[in-house]
Coordinates of C-alpha atoms in Angstrom, one line a residue:
Chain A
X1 CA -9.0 229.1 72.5
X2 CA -10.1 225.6 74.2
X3 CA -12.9 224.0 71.9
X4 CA -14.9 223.2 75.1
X5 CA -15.8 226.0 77.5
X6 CA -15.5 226.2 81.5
X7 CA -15.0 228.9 83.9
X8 CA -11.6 230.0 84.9
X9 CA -12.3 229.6 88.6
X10 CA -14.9 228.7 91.1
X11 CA -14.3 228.7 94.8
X12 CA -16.8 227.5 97.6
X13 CA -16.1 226.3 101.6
X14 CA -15.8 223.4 103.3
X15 CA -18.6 221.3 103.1
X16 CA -20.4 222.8 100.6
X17 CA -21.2 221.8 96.8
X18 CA -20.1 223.2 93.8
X19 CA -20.6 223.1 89.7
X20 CA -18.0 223.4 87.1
X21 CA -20.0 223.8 83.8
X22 CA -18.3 222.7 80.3
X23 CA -20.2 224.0 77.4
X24 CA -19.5 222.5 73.9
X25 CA -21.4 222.2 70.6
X26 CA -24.0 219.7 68.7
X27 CA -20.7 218.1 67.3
X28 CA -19.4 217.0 70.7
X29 CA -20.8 217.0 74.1
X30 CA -24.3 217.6 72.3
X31 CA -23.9 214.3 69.9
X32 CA -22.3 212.1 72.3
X33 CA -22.8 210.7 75.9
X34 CA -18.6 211.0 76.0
X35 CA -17.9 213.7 78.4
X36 CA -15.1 213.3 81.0
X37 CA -13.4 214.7 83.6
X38 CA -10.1 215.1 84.9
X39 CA -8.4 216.4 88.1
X40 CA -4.9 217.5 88.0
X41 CA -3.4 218.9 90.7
X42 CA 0.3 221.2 90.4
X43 CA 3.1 219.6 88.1
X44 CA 1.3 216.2 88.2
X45 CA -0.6 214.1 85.4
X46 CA -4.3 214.4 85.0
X47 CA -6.7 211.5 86.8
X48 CA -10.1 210.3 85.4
X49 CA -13.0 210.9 87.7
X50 CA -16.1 211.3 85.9
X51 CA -16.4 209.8 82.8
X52 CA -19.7 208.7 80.0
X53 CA -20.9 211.7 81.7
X54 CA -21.7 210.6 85.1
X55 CA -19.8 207.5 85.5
X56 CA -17.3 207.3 88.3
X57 CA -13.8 204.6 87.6
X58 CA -13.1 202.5 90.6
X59 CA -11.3 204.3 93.6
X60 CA -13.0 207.7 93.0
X61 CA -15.8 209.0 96.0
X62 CA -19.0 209.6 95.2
X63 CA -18.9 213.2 96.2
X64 CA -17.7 213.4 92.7
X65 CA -21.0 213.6 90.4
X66 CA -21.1 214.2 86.3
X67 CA -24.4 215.1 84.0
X68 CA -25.4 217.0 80.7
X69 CA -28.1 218.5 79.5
X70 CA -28.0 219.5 76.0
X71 CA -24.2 221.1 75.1
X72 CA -23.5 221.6 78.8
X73 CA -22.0 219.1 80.8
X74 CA -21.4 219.6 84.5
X75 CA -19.3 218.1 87.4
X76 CA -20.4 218.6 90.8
X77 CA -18.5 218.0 94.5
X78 CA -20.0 217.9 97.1
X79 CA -18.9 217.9 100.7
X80 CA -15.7 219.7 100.0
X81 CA -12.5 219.0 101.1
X82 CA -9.1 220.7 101.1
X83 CA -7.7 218.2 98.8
X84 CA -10.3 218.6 96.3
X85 CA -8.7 222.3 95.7
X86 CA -7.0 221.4 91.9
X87 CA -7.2 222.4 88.4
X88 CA -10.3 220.3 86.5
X89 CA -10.7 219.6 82.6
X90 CA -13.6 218.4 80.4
X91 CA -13.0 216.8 77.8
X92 CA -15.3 214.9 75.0
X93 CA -15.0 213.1 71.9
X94 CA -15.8 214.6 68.6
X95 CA -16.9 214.1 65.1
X96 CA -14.5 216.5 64.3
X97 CA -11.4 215.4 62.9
X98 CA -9.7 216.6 66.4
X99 CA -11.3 213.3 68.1
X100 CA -10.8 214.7 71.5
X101 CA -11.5 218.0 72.4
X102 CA -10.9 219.7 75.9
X103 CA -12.0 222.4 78.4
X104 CA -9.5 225.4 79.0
X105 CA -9.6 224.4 82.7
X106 CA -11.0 225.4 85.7
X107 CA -9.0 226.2 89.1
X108 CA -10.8 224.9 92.2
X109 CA -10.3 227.0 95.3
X110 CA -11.3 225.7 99.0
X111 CA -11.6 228.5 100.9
Chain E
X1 CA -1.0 198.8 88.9
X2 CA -1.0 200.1 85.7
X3 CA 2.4 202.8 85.1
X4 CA 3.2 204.7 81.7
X5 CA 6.9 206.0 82.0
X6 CA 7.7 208.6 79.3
X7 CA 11.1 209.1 78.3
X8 CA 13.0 211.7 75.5
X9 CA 12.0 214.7 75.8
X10 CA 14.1 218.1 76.1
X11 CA 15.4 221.0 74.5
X12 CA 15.5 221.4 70.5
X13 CA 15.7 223.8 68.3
X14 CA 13.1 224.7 66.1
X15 CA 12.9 222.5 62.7
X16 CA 14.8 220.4 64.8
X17 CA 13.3 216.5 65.7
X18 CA 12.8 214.3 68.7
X19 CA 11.9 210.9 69.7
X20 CA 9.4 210.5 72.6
X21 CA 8.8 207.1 74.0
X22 CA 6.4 205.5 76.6
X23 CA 7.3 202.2 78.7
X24 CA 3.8 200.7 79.3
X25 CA 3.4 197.9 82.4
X26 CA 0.5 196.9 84.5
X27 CA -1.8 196.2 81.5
X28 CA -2.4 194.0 78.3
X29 CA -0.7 196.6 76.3
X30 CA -1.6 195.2 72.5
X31 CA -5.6 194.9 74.0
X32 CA -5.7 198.9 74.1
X33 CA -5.8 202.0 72.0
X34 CA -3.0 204.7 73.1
X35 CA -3.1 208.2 72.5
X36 CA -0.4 211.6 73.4
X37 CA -1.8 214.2 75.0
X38 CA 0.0 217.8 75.5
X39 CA 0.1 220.7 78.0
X40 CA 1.9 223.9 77.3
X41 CA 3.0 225.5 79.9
X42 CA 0.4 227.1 82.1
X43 CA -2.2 226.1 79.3
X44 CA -4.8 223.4 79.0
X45 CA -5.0 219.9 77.6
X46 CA -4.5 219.1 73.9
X47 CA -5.0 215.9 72.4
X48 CA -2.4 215.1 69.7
X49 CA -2.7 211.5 68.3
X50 CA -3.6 208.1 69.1
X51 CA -3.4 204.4 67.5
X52 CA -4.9 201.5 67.4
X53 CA -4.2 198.4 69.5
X54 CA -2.4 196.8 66.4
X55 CA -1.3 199.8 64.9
X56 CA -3.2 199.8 61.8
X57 CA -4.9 203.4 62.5
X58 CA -3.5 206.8 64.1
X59 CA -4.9 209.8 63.9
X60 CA -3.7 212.9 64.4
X61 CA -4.4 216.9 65.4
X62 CA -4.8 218.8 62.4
X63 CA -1.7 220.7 64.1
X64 CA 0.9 218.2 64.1
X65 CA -0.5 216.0 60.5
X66 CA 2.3 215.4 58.3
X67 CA 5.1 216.6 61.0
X68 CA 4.5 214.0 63.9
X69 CA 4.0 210.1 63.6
X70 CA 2.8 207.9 66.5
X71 CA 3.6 204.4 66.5
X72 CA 4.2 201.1 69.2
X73 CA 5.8 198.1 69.8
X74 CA 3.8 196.2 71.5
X75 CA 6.3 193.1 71.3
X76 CA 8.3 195.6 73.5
X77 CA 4.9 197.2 75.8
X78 CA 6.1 200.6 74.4
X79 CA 4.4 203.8 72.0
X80 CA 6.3 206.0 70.7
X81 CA 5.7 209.7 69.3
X82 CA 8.4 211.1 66.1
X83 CA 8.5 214.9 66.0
X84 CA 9.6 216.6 63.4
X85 CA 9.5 219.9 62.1
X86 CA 8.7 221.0 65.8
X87 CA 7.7 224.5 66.2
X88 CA 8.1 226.8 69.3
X89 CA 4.2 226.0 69.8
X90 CA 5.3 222.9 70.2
X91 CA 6.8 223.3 73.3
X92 CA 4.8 221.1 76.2
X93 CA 4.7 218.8 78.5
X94 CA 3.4 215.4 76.8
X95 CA 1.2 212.5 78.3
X96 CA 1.2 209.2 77.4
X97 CA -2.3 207.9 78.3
X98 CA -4.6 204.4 77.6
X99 CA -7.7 204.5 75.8
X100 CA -10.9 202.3 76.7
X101 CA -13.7 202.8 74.4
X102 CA -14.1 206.7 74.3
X103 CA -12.0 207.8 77.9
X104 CA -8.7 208.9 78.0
X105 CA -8.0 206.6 81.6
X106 CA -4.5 206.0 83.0
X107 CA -2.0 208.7 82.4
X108 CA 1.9 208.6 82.2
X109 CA 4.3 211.6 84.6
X110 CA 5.0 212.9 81.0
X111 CA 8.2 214.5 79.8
X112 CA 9.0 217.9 78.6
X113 CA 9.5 219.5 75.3
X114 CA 10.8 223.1 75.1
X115 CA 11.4 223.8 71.1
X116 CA 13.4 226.9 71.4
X117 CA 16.8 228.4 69.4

């Protein structure tokens, strides 16, 4: 059981825009503006492309968006591509003794 | 470029110990926090420890506290992670990743640990 909560799949076309959703508590992506996210694709490492929420490192389009609203944080894509089809974490800190907490995943499909 | 090469993992038995290290390059190594981070297989992402840049603080998964110790050289650009105990739940493939300010950023290949008898 992942502390943070996404959907196990989502699947859109080409060209069009989706939302992952990460739903946490008042203790993490509630109290703090620390929410990231990660792509990984099959047997390689995770890569940082949203993080503070909606912040976006260096290198990474801008078809990649992050926000939150209350406990729910949310990455959008837009303009799909093939190569956007991965697996995608949240994570945020915590005031929990576990500092960093993650999502349970979600699996991107490009149809 | 920044790289993060773990090395040491493989197969133990459980109860059994082992030594994971990370070769750090790219980066002012002693300027950042470091932290492990685990997969199972065909799970998610758990974060399992990290230290300060000068090693005076590491904190730990309620999971692992008492059983695993993180630690780094940074005369040497390297972190380490000491497992002991280890536990067939154990058994994961583990990051080595940089911390700046509350992102986990640049991630290591990893290396796998399979705690099984």
């Amino acid at each position: 059981q992942s502390a943070l909560t996404q959907p196990a799949s989502v699947s859109g076309s080409p060209g069009q825009s989706i939302t992952i959703s990460c739903t946490g508590t008042s203790s993490d992506v509630g109290a703090y503006n620390y929410v990231s996210w990660y792509q990984q694709h099959p047997g390689k490492a995770p890569k940082l492309m949203i993080y503070d929420v909606s912040n976006r490192p260096s290198g990474v389009s801008n078809r990649f968006s992050g926000s939150k609203s209350g406990n729910t944080a949310s990455l959008t894509i837009s303009g799909l591509q093939a190569e956007d089809e991965s697996d995608y974490y949240c994570s945020s800190y915590t005031s929990s003794s576990t500092l960093w907490v993650f999502g349970g995943g979600t699996k991107l499909t490009v149809l | 470029e920044v790289q993060l090469v773990e090395s040491g993992g493989g197969l133990v038995q459980p109860g059994g110990s082992l030594r994971l290290s990370c070769a750090a390059s790219g980066f002012t190594f002693s300027s950042y926090w470091m932290t492990w981070v685990r997969q199972a297989p065909g799970k998610g992402l758990e974060w399992v420890a990290n230290i300060q840049p000068d090693g005076s603080e590491e904190y730990y998964v309620d999971s692992v506290k008492g059983r695993f110790t993180i630690s780094r050289d940074n005369a040497k650009n390297s972190l380490f992670l000491q497992m002991n105990s280890l536990r067939a739940e154990d058994t994961a493939v583990y990051y080595c990743a940089t911390q700046s300010n509350y992102r986990i950023d640049y991630w290591g290949q990893g290396t796998l640990v399979t705690v099984s008898s």
